[in-house]
XYZ file of C-alpha atoms in Angstrom:
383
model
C 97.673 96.524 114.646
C 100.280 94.362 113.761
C 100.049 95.416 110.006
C 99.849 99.084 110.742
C 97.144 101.282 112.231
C 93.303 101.537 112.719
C 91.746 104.985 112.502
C 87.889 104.748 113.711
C 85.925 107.998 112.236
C 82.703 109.211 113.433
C 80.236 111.544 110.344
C 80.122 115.262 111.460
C 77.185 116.206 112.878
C 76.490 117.878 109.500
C 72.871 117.832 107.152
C 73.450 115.096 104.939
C 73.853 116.194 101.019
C 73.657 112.451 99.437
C 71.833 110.949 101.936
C 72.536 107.113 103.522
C 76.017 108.852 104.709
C 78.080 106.006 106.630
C 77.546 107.234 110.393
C 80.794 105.003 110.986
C 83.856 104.212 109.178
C 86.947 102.213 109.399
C 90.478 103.471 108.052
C 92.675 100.250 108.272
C 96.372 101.333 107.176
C 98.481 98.233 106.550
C 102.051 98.964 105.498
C 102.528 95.938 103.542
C 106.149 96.185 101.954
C 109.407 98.854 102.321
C 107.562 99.584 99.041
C 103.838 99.211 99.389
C 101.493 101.036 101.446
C 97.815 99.930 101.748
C 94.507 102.225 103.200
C 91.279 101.251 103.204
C 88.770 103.206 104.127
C 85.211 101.363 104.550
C 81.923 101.590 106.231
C 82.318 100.231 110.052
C 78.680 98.969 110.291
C 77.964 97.425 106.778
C 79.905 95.099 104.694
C 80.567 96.718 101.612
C 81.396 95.154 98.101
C 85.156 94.365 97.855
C 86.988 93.120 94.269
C 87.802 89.716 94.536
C 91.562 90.470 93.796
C 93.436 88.337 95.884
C 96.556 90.867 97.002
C 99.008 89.284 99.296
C 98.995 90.555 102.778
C 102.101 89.914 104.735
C 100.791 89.106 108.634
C 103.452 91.918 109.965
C 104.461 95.471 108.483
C 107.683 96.159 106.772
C 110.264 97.234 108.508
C 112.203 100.198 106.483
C 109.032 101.529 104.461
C 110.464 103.836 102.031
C 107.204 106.075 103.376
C 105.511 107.670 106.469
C 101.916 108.021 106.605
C 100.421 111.089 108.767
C 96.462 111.644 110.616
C 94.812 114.514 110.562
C 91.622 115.386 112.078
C 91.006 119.136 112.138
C 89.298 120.507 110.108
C 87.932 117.015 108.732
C 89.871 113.557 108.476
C 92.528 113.657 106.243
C 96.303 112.087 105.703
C 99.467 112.437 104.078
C 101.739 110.160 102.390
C 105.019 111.392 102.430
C 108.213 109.890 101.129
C 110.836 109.428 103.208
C 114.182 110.133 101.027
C 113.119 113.400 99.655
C 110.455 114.696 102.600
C 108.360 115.101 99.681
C 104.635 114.596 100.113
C 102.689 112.074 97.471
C 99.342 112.245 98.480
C 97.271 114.742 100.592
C 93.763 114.700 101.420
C 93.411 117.364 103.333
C 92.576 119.547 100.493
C 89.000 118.176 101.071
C 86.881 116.349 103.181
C 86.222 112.562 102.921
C 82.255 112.136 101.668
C 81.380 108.575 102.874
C 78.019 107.336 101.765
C 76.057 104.633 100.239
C 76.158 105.210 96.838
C 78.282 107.956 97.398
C 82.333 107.921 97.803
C 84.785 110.909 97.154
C 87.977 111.951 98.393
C 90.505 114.648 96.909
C 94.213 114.570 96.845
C 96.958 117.161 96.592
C 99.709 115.894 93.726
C 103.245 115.866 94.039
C 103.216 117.577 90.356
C 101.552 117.903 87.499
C 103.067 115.160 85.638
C 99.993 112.995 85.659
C 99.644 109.358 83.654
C 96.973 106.684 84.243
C 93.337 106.187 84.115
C 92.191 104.707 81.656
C 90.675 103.675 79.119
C 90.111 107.092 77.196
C 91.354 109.109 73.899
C 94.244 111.710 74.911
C 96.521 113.199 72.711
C 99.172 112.845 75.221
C 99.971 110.684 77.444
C 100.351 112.818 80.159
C 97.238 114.267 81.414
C 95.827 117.753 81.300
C 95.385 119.220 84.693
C 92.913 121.620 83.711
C 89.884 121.089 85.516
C 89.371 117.951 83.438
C 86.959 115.085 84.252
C 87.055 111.686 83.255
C 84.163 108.532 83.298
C 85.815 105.344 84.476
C 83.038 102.739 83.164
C 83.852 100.139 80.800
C 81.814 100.510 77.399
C 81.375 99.499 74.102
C 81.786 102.884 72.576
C 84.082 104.253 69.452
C 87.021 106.009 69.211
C 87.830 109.721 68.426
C 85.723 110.790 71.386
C 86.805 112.311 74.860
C 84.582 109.863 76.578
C 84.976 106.397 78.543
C 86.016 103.541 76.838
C 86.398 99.611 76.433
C 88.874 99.557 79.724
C 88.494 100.593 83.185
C 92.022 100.940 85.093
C 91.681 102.753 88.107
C 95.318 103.313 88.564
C 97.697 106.513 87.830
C 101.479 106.847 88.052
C 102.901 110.476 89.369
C 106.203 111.326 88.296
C 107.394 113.885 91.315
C 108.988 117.452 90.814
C 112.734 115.297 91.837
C 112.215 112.763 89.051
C 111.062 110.182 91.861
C 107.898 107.695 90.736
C 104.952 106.587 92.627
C 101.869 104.907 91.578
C 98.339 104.576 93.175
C 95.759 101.872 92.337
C 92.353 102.367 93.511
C 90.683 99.168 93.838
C 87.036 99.872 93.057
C 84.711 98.547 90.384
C 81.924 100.252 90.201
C 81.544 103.481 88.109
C 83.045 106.670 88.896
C 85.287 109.481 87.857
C 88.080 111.471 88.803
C 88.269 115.182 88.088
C 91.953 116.793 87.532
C 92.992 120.183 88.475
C 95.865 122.503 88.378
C 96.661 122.891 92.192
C 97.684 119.808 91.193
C 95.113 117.794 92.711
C 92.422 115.137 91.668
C 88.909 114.338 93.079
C 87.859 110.977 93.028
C 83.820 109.743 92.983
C 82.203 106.412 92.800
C 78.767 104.905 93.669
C 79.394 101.960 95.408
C 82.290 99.683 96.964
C 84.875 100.930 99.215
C 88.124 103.631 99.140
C 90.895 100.955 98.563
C 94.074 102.292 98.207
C 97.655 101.198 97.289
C 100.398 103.001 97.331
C 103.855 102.037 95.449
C 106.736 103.815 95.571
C 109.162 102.868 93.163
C 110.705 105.171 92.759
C 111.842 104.341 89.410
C 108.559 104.248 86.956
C 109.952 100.593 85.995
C 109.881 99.491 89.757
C 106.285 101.108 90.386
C 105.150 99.372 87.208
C 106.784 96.404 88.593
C 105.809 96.868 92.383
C 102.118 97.556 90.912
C 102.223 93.955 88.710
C 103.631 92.150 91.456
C 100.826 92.949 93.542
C 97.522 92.589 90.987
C 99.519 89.973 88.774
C 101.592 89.729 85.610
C 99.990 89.513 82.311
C 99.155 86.492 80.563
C 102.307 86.053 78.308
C 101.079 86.156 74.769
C 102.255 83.653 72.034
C 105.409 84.241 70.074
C 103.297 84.618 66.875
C 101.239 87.760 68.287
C 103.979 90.060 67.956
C 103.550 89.521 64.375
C 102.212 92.025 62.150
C 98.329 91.982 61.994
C 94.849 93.192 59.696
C 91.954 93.622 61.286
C 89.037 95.474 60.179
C 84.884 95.255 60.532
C 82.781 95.165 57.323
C 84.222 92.369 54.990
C 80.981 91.831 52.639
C 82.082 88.066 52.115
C 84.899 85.602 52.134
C 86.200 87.057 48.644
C 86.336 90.492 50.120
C 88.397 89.163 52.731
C 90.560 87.057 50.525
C 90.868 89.873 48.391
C 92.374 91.850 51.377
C 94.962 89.232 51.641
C 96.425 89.231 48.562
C 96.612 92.753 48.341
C 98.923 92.622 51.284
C 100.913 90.298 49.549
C 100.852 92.080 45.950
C 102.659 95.002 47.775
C 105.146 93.233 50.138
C 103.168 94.154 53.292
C 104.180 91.882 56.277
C 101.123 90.156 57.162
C 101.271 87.336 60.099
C 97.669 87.142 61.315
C 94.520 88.046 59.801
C 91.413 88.525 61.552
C 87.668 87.676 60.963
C 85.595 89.995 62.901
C 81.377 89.225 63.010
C 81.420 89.568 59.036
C 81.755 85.599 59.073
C 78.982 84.880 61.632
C 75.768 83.679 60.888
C 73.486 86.370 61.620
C 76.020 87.614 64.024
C 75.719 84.701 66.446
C 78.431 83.120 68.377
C 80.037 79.983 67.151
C 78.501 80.132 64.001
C 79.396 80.872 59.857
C 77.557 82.563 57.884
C 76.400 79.323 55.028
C 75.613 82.230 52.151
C 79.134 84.194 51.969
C 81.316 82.320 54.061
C 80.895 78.804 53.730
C 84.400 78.384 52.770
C 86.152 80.379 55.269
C 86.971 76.755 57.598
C 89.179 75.518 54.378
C 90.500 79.101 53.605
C 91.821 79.021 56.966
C 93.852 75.910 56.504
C 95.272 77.541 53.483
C 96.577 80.376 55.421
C 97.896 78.462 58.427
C 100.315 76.112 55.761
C 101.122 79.600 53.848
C 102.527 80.814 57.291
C 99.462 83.144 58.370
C 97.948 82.710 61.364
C 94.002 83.670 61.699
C 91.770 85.061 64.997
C 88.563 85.284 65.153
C 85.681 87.621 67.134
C 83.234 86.309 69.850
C 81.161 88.533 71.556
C 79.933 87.598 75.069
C 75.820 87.962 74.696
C 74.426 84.968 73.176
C 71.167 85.278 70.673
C 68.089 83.722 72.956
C 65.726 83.487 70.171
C 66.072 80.498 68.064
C 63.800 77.396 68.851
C 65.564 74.331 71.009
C 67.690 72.092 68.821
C 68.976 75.130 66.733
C 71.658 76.790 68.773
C 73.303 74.915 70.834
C 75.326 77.363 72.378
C 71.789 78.778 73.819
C 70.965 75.484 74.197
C 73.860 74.301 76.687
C 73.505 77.339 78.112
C 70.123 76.990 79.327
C 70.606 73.605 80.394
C 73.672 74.279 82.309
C 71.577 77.857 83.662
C 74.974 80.156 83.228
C 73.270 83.387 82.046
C 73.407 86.660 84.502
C 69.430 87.002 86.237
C 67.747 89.762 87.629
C 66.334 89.910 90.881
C 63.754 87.148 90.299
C 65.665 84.919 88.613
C 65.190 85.396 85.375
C 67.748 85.447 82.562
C 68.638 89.649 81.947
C 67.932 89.972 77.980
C 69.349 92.649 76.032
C 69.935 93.243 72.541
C 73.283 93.242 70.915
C 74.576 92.732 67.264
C 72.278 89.295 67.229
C 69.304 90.767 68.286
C 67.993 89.714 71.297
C 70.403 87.902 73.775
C 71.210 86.841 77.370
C 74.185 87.324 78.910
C 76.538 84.828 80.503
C 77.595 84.757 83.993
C 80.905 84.574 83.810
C 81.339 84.912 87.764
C 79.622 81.125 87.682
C 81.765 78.346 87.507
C 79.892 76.313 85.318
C 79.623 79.424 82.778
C 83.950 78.814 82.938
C 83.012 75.222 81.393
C 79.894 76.236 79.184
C 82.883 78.544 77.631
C 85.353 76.205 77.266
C 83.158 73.281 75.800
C 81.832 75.539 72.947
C 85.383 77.361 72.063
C 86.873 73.650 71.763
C 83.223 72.127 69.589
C 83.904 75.307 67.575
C 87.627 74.603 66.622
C 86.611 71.426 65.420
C 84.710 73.517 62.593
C 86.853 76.547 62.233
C 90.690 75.761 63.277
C 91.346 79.817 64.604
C 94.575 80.359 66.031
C 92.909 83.119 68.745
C 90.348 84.240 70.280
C 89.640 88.291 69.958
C 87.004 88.137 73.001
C 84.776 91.569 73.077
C 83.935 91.296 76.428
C 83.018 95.014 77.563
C 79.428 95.942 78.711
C 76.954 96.336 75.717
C 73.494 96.593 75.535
């Protein structure tokens, strides 16, 4: 093609162990950059669910790729990415066979070396990984800390740092849940249940240019106010606005720096979005004043899931979001209700665009009440 190549793959004749294997499936290798390799590896019959990430394509393929990419097809499919300075090969599937099915995706990869970093979000107590025949979730969750489980983040993306120093990164652009398992050959398996095998490749080979190579292709970060950097107290389980005061001028009693305090769902009123609690926080919109002229900037907590329980002409948040229908349905069109810290609650849709205004409309009505400074959005899966 005139991006690359297009490998057409045909299931062995082999019994099925998932079931709903792929009997067809495209591998469409588009060497995008000198630095960036793409392969994507989807059913041939069926569209599949892609991420709506929006990665520049260039309509040709590079013309010095700092990598070659090599087929295999005996025993099973597999290829190699090799890089080109060194001869050294990055990525190796040949180690295993390719297991294409419906709810069912793995491949397995040799590893340039041991010196693993990436996938998040979890608990390690280093940041490189261990190799011994470990597995990780990736699934976004609303679970504690000081666990060797899946967390708040999902980032399906690892960095390699090669035996010669050299760096290389690989983002695989799935969403649904999965894991990878890590082994001492080196290698890794990786398993999902839905989507496609999107792969990108970027090859530094500094780690600053992969990290830079990787950002340039999903985009930058937003860039955070100046004030942020500041130093900053946050904690759950303030019993009332004097507890929370309290805090404050303890910090101050023994010369801690203290830029921005938080308010997590202490201040709510029965934990509900947009809302203060009347009995032990009634103050907190004039406290806050106080602390912006002192110099101390103040964030507060909103959880996605809005309480679905109060009567019309009570919560307007519910309210406006009823009459502007943003909340995530099931299959019949019904609102999905769960039950969070409010209770019962329905979720918005964020993927809607009039959820993006719904959102907007209540952060600004709620400013009005309680000038915040930030927003510390919880917006991970909870039920």
């Amino acid at each position: 093609t005139s991006k690359g190549y297009q490998v057409q793959l045909e299931r062995i004749n082999y019994p099925s162990v998932i079931g709903e294997d792929m009997e067809r499936v495209n591998v469409d290798v588009e060497i995008q950059t000198d630095e960036r390799l793409r392969v994507r590896i989807t059913d041939a019959v069926n569209e599949r669910f892609a991420v709506p990430l929006d990665i520049e394509s260039p309509p040709t393929q590079a013309d010095n790729p700092l990598y070659d990419i090599d087929f295999t097809s005996s025993p099973s499919f597999g290829f190699k990415v090799t890089r080109k300075s060194s001869g050294a090969v990055i990525f190796d599937t040949t180690i295993g066979g390719l297991h294409m099915a419906d709810q069912y995706l793995q491949f397995s990869t040799r590893l340039n070396s041991d010196n693993l970093y990436g996938f998040g979000e979890h608990e390690h107590h280093t940041l490189k990984h261990d190799m011994n025949w470990v597995t990780w979730p990736l699934w976004t969750r609303d679970h504690a800390v000081n666990t060797s489980a899946n967390l708040y983040g999902q980032q399906p993306v690892y960095m390699n740092v090669e035996q010669d120093g050299s760096t290389h990164m690989v983002l695989i652009l799935n969403a649904n849940a999965a894991d990878v398992t890590l082994m001492p050959a080196p290698a890794l398996t990786y398993r999902t249940i839905g989507g496609e095998l999107d792969l990108y490749f970027f090859l530094g080979p500094s780690p600053a240019e992969a990290v830079k190579q990787y950002l340039e292709a999903v985009g930058n970060p937003v860039m955070i106010p100046y004030w942020a950097l500041g130093f900053q107290l946050c904690r759950w389980g303030y019993e009332d606005l004097a507890d929370l005061q309290a805090a404050v001028e303890r910090m101050r009693q023994y010369d801690i720096p203290h830029d921005i305090q938080y308010g997590d769902i202490d201040y709510m009123e029965n934990r509900k979005d947009f809302t203060i609690d009347p009995e032990g926080w009634a103050d907190l919109p004039e406290y806050v004043d106080q602390l912006k002229e002192e110099g101390t900037r103040f964030v507060i907590i909103l959880d996605p899931a809005i309480a679905n329980y109060d009567t019309p002409g009570v919560y307007p948040p519910l309210d406006n979001g009823n009459a502007m229908d943003i909340w995530v349905k099931d299959s019949n069109g019904q609102p999905i209700q769960g039950e969070v810290w409010p209770g019962e609650v329905f979720f918005p849709d964020y993927t809607n665009p009039d959820c993006e205004d719904w959102w907007r409309v209540e952060c600004v009505d709620f400013k009005e009440v309680l000038d915040y400074d930030g927003l510390w959005i919880v917006s991970i899966l909870a039920n």
